[in-house]
Amino acid sequence: MNPARSGPKLRAVIWDVDGTLAETERDGHRIAFNEAFEEIGLPWRWDVARYGTLLRVAGGFERLLEDMRCHPDAPNDPAERASLARRIHDLKDARYRRLLAQRAIPLRPGVARLFDACREADIALAIATTTSRTNVEALLEAALGPEGTARFAAIVGAEDAPAKKPDPLAYRMVLDALGLTPEEVLAIEDSPNGLASARAAGIGVLITRSVYFAGDGFDGSAAICDDLDTWEHGPAQAVSHIDVETLRDIHRRWTWRTTR
Ligand code: XBP
Ligand code: MG
């Protein structure tokens, strides 16, 4: 047996959002949280490094609760604390979407190209994310125009999947919506939580390194690249980009390794 043997076909690519499609963590959510703190009159601010530490907690609301543990001026009562976090998080989301409408955060290298290439190759596009569907739609429409969201056969966000990554729920819901098995898809992710989530759903993962997880090891991924326009392969590590054939090859090798 070898990887060239025919196995399950690649029928869909399931994309993560924050960090994978764009650097929305550093350049979007973080800035919007700081604006929300300011608007509420709180002195809290998250610099690039502090946000990176907090990012190990999935979910903006949960991240905020974690950070509040370090703030003596945060309410002591758990219900009051949660209600303040909810208020800040709602404000953050409004600021985030306003920021996207004012100046779209650019998609990372190769993302738009691969969207088009998958469509031409009849490989469906889907999204599994910890952020809200509303935030995803704002990002896609700012970057790709009003039809941006319609390109996706399924989008599962926080409104649908309350258990956040590394829980596999969002990926399982996408598979259900697509009517596909884990062996027929490939996920593209940027974080350890995202990798664990897709793997727990039985899905192979291509990692595209984002600013916040550039140094992580990503054991258990199918392949790793710096971005989708940079693919080092072969004995001489020739540099090229990830195209549909590369995706099919990564998927074929992954299913061969994990199902033999
Ligand atoms: C990454 C996350 C999200 C975002 C902020 O999501 O953990 O929480 O940081 O979004 P992804 P919310 O799965 O797309 O990488 O504030 O809406 O949670
Ligand atoms: Mg991510």
Coordinates of C-alpha atoms in Angstrom, one line a residue, residues 9-13 115-125 180 184 244 248:
K9 CA -12.0 11.7 -2.1
L10 CA -11.5 15.2 -0.7
R11 CA -14.9 16.7 -0.9
A12 CA -14.7 19.7 1.5
V13 CA -12.3 22.0 3.2
F115 CA -11.4 29.6 -2.0
D116 CA -11.6 30.1 -5.8
A117 CA -9.5 27.1 -6.6
C118 CA -11.7 24.8 -4.4
R119 CA -14.8 26.1 -6.0
E120 CA -13.5 25.3 -9.5
A121 CA -12.4 21.8 -8.3
D122 CA -15.9 21.2 -6.8
I123 CA -14.5 21.0 -3.3
A124 CA -17.0 22.5 -0.9
L125 CA -16.1 25.3 1.5
L180 CA -19.8 14.0 4.9
E184 CA -13.8 13.1 3.2
V244 CA -5.9 22.0 -4.8
R248 CA -5.5 16.5 -2.2

